[in-house]
GROMACS .gro file of C-alpha atoms in nm:
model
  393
    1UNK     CA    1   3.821  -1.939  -5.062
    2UNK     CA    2   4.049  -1.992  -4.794
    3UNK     CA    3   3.929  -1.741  -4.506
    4UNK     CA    4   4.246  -1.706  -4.327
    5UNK     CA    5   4.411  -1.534  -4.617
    6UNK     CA    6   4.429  -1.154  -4.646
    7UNK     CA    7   4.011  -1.174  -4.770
    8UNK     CA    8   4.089  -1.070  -5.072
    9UNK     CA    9   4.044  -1.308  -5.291
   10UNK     CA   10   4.121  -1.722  -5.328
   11UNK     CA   11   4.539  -1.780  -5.309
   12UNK     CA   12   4.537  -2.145  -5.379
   13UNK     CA   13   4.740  -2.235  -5.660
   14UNK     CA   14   4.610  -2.522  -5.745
   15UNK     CA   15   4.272  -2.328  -5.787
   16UNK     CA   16   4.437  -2.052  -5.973
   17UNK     CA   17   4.527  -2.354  -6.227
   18UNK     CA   18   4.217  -2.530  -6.244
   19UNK     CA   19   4.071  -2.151  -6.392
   20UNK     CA   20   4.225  -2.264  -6.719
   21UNK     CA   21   4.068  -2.593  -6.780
   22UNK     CA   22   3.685  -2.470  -6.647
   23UNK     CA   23   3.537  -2.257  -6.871
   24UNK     CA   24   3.175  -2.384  -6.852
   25UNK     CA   25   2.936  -2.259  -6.560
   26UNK     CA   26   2.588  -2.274  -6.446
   27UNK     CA   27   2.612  -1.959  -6.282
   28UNK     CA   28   2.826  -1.629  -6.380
   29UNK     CA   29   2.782  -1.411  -6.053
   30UNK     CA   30   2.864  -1.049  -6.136
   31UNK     CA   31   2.936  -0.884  -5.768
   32UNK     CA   32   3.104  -1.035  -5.472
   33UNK     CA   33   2.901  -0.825  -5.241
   34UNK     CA   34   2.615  -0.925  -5.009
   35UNK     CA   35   2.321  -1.055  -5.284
   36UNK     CA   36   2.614  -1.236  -5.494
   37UNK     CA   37   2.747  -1.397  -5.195
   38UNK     CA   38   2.500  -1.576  -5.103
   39UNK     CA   39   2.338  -1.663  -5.434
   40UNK     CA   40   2.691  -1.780  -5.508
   41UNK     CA   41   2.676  -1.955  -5.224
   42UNK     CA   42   2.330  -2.134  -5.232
   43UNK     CA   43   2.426  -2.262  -5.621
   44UNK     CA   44   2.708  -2.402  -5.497
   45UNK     CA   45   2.509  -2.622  -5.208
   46UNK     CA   46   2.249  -2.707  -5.502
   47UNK     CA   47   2.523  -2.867  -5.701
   48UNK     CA   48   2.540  -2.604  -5.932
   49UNK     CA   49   2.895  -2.458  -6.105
   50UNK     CA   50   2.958  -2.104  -6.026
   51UNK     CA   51   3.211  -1.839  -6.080
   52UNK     CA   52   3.199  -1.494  -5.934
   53UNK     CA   53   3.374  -1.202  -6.038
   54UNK     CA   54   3.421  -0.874  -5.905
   55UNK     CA   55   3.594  -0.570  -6.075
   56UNK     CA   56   3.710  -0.439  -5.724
   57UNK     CA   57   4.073  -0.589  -5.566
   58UNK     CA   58   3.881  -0.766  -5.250
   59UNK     CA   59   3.514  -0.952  -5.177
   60UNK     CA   60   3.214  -0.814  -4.991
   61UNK     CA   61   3.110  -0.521  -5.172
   62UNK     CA   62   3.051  -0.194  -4.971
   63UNK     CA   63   3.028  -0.412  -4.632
   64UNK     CA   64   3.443  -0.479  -4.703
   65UNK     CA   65   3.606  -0.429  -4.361
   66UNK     CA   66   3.997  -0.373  -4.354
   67UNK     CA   67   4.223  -0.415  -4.074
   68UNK     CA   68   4.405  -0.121  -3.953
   69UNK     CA   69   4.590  -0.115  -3.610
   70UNK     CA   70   4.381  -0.402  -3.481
   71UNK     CA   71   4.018  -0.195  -3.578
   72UNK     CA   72   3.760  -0.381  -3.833
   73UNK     CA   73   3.753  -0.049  -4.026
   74UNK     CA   74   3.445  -0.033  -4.255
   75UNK     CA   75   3.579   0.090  -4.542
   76UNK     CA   76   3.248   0.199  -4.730
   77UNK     CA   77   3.059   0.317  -4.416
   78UNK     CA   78   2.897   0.192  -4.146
   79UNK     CA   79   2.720  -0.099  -4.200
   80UNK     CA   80   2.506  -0.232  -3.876
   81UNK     CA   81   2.349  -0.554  -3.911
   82UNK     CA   82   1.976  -0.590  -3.769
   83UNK     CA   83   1.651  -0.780  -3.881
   84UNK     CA   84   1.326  -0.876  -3.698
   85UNK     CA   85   1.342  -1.198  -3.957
   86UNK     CA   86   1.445  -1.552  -3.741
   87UNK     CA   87   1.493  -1.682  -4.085
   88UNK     CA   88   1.732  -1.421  -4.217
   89UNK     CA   89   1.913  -1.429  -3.883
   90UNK     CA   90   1.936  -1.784  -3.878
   91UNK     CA   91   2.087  -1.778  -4.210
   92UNK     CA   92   2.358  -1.528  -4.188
   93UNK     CA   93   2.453  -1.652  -3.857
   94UNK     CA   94   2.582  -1.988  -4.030
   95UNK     CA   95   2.891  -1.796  -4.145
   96UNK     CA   96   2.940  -1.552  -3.874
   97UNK     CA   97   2.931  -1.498  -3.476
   98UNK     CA   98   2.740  -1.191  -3.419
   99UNK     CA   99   2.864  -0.972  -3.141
  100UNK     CA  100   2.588  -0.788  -2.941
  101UNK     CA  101   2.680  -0.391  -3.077
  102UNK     CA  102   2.396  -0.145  -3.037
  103UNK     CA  103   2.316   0.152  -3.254
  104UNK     CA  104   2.261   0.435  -3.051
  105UNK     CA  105   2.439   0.716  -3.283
  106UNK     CA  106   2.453   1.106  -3.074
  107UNK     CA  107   2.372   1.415  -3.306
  108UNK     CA  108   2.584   1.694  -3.303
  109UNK     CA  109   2.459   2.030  -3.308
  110UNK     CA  110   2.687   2.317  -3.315
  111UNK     CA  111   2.865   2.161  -2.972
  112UNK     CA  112   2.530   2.039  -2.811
  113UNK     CA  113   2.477   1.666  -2.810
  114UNK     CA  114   2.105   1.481  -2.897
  115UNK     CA  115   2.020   1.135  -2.829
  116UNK     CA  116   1.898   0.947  -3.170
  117UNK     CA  117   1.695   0.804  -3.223
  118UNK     CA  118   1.426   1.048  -3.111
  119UNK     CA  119   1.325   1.001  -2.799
  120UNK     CA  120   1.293   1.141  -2.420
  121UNK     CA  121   1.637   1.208  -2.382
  122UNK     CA  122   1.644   1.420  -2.714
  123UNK     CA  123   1.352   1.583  -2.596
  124UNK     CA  124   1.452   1.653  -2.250
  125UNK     CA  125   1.794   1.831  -2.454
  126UNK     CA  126   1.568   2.026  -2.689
  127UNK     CA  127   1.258   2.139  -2.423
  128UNK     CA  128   1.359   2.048  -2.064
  129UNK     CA  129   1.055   1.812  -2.068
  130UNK     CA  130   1.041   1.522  -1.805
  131UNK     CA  131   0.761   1.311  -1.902
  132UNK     CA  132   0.602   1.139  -2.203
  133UNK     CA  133   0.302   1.371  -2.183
  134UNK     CA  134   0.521   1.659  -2.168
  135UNK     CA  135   0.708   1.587  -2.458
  136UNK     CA  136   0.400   1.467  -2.670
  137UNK     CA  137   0.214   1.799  -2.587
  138UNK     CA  138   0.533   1.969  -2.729
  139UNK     CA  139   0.562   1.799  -3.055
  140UNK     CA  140   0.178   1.832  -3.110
  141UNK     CA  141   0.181   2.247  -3.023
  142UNK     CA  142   0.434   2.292  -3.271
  143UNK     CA  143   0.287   2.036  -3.503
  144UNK     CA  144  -0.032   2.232  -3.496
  145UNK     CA  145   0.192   2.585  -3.524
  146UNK     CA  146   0.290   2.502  -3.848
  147UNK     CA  147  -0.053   2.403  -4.022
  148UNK     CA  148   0.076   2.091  -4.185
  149UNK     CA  149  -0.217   1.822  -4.241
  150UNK     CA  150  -0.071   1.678  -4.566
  151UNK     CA  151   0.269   1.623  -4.581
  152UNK     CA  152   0.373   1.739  -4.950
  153UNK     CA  153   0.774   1.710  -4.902
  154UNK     CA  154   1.022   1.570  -4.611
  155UNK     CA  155   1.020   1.912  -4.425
  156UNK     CA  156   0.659   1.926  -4.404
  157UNK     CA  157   0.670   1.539  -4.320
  158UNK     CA  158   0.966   1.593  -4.033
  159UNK     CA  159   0.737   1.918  -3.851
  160UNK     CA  160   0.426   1.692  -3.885
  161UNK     CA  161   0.681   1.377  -3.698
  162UNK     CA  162   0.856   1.617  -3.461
  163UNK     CA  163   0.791   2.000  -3.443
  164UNK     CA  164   0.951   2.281  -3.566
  165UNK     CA  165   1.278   2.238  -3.299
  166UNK     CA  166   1.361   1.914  -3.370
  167UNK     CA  167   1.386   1.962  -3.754
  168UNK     CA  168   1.551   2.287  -3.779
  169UNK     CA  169   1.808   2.157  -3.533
  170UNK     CA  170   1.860   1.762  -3.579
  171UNK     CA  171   1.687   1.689  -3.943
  172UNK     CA  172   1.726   1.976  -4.188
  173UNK     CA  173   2.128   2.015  -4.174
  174UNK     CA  174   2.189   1.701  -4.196
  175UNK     CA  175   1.964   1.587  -4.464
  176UNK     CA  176   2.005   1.844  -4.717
  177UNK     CA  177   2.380   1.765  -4.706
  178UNK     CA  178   2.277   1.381  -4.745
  179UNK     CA  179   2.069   1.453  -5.015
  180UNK     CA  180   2.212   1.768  -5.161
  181UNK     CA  181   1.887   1.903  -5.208
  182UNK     CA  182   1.657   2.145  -5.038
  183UNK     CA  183   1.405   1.959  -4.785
  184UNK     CA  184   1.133   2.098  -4.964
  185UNK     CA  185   1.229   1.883  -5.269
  186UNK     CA  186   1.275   1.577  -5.140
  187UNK     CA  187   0.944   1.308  -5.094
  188UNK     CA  188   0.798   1.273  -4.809
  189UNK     CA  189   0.866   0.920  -4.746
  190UNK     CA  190   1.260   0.910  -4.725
  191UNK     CA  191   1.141   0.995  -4.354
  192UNK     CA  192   0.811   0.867  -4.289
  193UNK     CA  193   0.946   0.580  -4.109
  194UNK     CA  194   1.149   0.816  -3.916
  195UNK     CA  195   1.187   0.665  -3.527
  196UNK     CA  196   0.977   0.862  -3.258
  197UNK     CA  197   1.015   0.717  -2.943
  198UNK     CA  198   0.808   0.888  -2.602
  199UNK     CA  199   1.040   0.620  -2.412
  200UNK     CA  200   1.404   0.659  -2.295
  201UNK     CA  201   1.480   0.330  -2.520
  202UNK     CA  202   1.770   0.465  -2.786
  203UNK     CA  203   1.837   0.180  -3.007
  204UNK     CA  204   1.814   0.281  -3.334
  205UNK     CA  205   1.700   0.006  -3.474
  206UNK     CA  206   1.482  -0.169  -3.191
  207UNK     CA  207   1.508  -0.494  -3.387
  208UNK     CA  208   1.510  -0.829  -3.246
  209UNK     CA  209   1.847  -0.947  -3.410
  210UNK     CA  210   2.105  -0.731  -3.470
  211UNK     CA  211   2.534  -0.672  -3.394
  212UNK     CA  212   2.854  -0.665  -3.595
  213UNK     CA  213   3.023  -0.973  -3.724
  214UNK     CA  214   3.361  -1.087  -3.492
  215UNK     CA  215   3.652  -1.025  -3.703
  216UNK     CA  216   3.454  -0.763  -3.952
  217UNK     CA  217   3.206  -0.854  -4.271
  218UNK     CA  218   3.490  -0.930  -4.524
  219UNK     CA  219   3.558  -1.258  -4.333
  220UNK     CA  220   3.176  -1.356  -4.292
  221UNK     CA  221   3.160  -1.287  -4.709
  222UNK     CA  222   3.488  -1.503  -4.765
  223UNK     CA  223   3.269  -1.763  -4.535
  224UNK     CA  224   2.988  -1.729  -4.775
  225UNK     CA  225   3.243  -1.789  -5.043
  226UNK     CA  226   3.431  -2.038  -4.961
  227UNK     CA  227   3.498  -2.345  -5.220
  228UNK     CA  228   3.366  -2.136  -5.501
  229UNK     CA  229   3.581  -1.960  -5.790
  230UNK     CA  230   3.650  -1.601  -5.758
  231UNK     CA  231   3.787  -1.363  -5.980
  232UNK     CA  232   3.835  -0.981  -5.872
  233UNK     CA  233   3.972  -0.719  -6.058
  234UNK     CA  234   3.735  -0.832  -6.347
  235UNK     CA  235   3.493  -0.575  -6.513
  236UNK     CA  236   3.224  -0.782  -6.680
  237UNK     CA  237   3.088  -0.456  -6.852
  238UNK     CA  238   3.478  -0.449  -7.046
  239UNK     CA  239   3.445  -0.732  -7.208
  240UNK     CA  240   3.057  -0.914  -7.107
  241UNK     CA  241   3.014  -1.100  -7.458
  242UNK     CA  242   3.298  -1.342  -7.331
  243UNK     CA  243   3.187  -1.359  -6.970
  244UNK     CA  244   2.785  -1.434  -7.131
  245UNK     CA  245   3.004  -1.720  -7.298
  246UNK     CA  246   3.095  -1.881  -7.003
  247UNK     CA  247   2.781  -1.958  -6.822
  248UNK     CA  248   2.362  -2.042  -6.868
  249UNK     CA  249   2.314  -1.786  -6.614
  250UNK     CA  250   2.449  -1.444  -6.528
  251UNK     CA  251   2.314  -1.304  -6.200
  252UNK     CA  252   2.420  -0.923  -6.233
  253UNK     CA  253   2.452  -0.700  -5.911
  254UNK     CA  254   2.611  -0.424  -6.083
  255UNK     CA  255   2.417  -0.063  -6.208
  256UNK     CA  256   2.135  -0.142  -6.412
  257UNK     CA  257   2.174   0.182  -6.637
  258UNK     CA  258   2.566   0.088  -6.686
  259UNK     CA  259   2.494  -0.292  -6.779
  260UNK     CA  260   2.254  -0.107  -7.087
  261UNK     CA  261   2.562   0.152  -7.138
  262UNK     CA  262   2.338   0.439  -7.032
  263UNK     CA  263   2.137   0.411  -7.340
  264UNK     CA  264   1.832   0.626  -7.200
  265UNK     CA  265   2.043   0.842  -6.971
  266UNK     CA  266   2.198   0.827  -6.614
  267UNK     CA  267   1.998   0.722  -6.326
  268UNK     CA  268   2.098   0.947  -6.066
  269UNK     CA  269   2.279   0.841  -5.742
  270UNK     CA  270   2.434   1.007  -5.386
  271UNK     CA  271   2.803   0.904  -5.333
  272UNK     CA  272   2.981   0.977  -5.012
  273UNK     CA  273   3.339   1.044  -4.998
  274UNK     CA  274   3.548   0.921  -4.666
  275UNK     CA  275   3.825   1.089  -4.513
  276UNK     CA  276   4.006   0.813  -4.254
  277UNK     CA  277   4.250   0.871  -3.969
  278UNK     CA  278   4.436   0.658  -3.749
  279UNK     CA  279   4.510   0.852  -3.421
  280UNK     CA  280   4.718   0.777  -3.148
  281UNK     CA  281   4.506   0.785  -2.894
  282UNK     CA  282   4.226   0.547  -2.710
  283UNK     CA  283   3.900   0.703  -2.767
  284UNK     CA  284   3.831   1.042  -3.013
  285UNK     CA  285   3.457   1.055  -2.994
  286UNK     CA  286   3.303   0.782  -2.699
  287UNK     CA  287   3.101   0.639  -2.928
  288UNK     CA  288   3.094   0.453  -3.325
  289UNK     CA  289   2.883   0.718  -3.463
  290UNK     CA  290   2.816   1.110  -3.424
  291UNK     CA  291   2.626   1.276  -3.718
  292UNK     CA  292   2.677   1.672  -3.712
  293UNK     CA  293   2.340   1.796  -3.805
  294UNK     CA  294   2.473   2.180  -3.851
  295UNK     CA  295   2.482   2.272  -4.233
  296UNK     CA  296   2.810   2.459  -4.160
  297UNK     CA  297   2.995   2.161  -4.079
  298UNK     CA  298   3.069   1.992  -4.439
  299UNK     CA  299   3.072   1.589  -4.319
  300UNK     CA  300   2.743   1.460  -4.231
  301UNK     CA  301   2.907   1.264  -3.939
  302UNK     CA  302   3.209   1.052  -3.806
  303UNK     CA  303   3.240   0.688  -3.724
  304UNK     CA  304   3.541   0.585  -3.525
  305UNK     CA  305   3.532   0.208  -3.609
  306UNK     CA  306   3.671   0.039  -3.281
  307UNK     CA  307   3.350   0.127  -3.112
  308UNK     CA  308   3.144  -0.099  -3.320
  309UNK     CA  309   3.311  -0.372  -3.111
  310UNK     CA  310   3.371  -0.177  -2.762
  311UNK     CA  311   3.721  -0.092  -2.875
  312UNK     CA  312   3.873  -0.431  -2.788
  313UNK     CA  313   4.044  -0.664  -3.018
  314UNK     CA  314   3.965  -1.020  -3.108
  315UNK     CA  315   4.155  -1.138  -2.801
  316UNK     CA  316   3.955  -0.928  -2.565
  317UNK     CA  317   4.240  -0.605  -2.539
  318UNK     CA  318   4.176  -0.285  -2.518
  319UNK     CA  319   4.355  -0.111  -2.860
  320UNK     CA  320   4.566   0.169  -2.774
  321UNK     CA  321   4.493   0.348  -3.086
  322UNK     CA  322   4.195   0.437  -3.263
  323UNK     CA  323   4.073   0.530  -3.647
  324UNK     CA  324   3.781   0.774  -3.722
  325UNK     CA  325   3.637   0.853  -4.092
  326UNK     CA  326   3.482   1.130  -4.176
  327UNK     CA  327   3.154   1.093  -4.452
  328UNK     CA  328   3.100   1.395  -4.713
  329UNK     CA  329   2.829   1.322  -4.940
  330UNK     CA  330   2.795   1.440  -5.281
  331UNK     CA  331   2.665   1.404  -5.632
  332UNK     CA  332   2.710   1.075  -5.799
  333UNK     CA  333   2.960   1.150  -6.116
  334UNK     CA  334   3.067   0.885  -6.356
  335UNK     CA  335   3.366   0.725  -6.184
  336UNK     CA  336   3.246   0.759  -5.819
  337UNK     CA  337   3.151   0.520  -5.618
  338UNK     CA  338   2.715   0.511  -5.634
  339UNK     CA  339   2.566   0.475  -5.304
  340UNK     CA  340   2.268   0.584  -5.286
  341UNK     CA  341   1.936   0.566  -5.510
  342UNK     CA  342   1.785   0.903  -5.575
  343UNK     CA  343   1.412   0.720  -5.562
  344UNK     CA  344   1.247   1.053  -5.656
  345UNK     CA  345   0.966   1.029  -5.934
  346UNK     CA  346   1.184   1.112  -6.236
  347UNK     CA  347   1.439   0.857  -6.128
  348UNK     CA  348   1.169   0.612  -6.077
  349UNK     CA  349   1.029   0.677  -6.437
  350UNK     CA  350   1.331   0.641  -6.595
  351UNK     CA  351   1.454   0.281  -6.349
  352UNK     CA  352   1.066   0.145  -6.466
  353UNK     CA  353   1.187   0.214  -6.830
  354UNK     CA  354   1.537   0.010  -6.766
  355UNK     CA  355   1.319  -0.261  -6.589
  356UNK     CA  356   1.127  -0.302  -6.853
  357UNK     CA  357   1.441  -0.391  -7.092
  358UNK     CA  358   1.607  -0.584  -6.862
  359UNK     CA  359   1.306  -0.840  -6.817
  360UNK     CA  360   1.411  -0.933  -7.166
  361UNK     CA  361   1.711  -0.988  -7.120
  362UNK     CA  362   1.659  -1.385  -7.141
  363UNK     CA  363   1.953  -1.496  -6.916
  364UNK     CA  364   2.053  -1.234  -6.708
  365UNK     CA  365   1.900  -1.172  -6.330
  366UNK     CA  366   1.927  -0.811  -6.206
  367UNK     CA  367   1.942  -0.820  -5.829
  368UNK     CA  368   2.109  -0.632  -5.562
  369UNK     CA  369   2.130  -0.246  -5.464
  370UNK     CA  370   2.241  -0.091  -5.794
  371UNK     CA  371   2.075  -0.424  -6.032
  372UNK     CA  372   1.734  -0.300  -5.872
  373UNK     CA  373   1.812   0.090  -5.809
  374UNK     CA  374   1.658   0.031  -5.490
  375UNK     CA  375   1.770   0.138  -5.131
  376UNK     CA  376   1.850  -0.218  -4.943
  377UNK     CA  377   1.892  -0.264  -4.567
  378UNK     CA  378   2.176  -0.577  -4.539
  379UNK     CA  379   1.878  -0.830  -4.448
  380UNK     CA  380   1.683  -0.720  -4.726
  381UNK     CA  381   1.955  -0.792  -4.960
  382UNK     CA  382   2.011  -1.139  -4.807
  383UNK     CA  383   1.624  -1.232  -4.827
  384UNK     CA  384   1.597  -1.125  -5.125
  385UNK     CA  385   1.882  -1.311  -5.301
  386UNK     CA  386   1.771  -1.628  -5.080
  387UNK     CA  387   1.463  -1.571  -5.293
  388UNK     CA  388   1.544  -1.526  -5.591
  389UNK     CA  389   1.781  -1.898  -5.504
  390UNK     CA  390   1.442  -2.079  -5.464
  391UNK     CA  391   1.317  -1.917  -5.771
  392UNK     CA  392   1.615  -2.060  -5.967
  393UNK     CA  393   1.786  -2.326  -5.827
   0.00000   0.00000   0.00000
């Protein structure tokens, strides 16, 4: 792929004519996201044949960035890149320069503003505390108020985590508009690894490696990509017996419960919906993220984009404009976008069930977010395809 195209796709029509005479392949990649990309691209250094395909218009899955009035615009939501893994980092920084963009998103309660993650600012906000010992004391009063010694569900697991305050204000709003469910249904562990900090550190993240690729994650994909065979605007599912034909091995990223046509029901997903704005103006919110933890207000937050890399352009500018998107999430219906696993126990009965048929499936690897039903951080994706390479190649 040549990567100063548009990042859609490959151009070259020379390649466009060589499609015609190779029809043979090692590898059939299905998904020009983040796990095809780099399988695709680790074949390829192994010597191996590989076409991917992609039913979308453009590359790099649901980390796509677009470029609107100079601003990397993540067109499928935020995506943040961080890992504690030298390896991982290592790897991904062969096709991209990393800028050095913290996460440090503000919560928005009905007009007053909370530090996330969790930690002595929020808690300063909330109680008027000053110290660590302060705070703690707080938490563990309220903690002890509510008589929760087993968490059962995520509200009971948020108290236990934070007190009564914190939750009803900064966790409950927001989640049960994430989730569309009541907290009291949800597991426990969607936020057992929520971030507590008695410190005035508010990374999100706190990892050792972590930023936003210069010029945006389509061109670090296209990097990934480049000198292999793509094909977008290709549904495999339409017409797979001819795309099976093609290659020894199919690498599938797409939904696991599609690729078997549904056959023992829907697994159920979240989708989010995104409304975007360009407005002419500098700076709309002061920072790239601001989730309104109210129930009242229907988005679960707004990123304005140009703040993921300090509102300057690639030539060091400041941009006299600026776009925001706003994120509604909803119920996964046939035809939306699937986002988000619902990992609950009878969603995890029925994925174990489509497991089970695709490990018979004799040439086809299911990897990836929606191959695996599985919630994936972007390094998690990458180490795991990198894997599954070794494994195969």
């Amino acid at each position: 792929m040549n990567i100063e195209e548009d990042l859609t796709g490959p151009h070259d029509d020379e390649q466009q004519k060589g499609r015609k005479e190779v029809m043979s392949y090692d590898f059939l990649v299905v998904g020009a996201g983040l796990y095809g990309a780099v399988f695709a691209h680790e074949a390829r250094k192994a010597g191996k044949s590989v076409l991917v395909i992609d039913r979308r218009p453009q590359i790099a899955g649901n980390v796509y960035t677009e470029k609107i009035e100079g601003i990397h615009v993540h067109k499928y939501g935020a995506h943040i890149f961080h890992t504690n893994r030298t390896d991982v980092w290592n790897y991904i920084s062969q096709f991209a320069t990393f800028n050095r963009f913290t996460n440090s998103p503000v919560a928005n309660y009905r007009g007053e503003l909370y530090s996330l993650p969790f930690n002595m600012y929020t808690f300063n906000r909330m109680w008027g505390v000053v110290t660590p010992e302060e705070a703690a004391a707080k938490i563990e009063e309220q903690r002890r108020e509510a008589g929760i010694t087993s968490p059962k569900n995520l509200e009971e697991q948020a108290i236990s985590l934070v007190g009564t305050d914190i939750y009803e204000k900064l966790i409950k709003g927001y989640t049960e508009k994430q989730w569309g469910r009541p907290c009291t249904e949800l597991p426990a562990f969607i936020i057992r690894r929520l971030p507590v900090r008695l410190t005035f550190d508010n990374n999100y993240f706190n990892a050792l490696y972590q930023g936003i690729p210069v010029g945006g994650y389509t061109r670090m994909v296209a990097a990934m990509l480049d000198g292999i065979e793509v094909r977008l605007n290709e549904d495999y599912l339409k017409n797979r017996s001819a795309w099976d034909a093609m290659a020894d091995h199919i690498i599938y990223t797409g939904a696991i419960d599609a690729y078997f046509d549904f056959c023992l029901g829907a697994l159920e997903y979240r989708s989010v919906r995104f409304e975007t704005e360009v407005l002419d103006k500098p700076n709309f919110q002061g920072n790239a993220a601001v989730n309104y933890t109210d129930s009242e207000t229907p988005w679960t937050r707004i990123i304005e984009h140009k703040w993921f890399e300090f509102g300057k352009d690639e030539n060091g500018n400041d941009l006299p404009k600026t776009v925001i998107s706003r994120e509604y999430s909803s119920e996964w219906k046939p035809g939306d976008e699937p986002y988000y696993p619902v990992n609950d126990e009878k969603n995890s009965r029925l994925y174990a069930k489509y497991r089970e048929m695709a490990e018979k499936e004799k040439k086809v690897v299911f990897g990836g977010r929606l191959g695996e039903y599985k919630y994936y951080d972007m390094d998690a994706v990458i180490a795991a395809a990198l894997e599954k390479a070794e494994v195969m190649l």
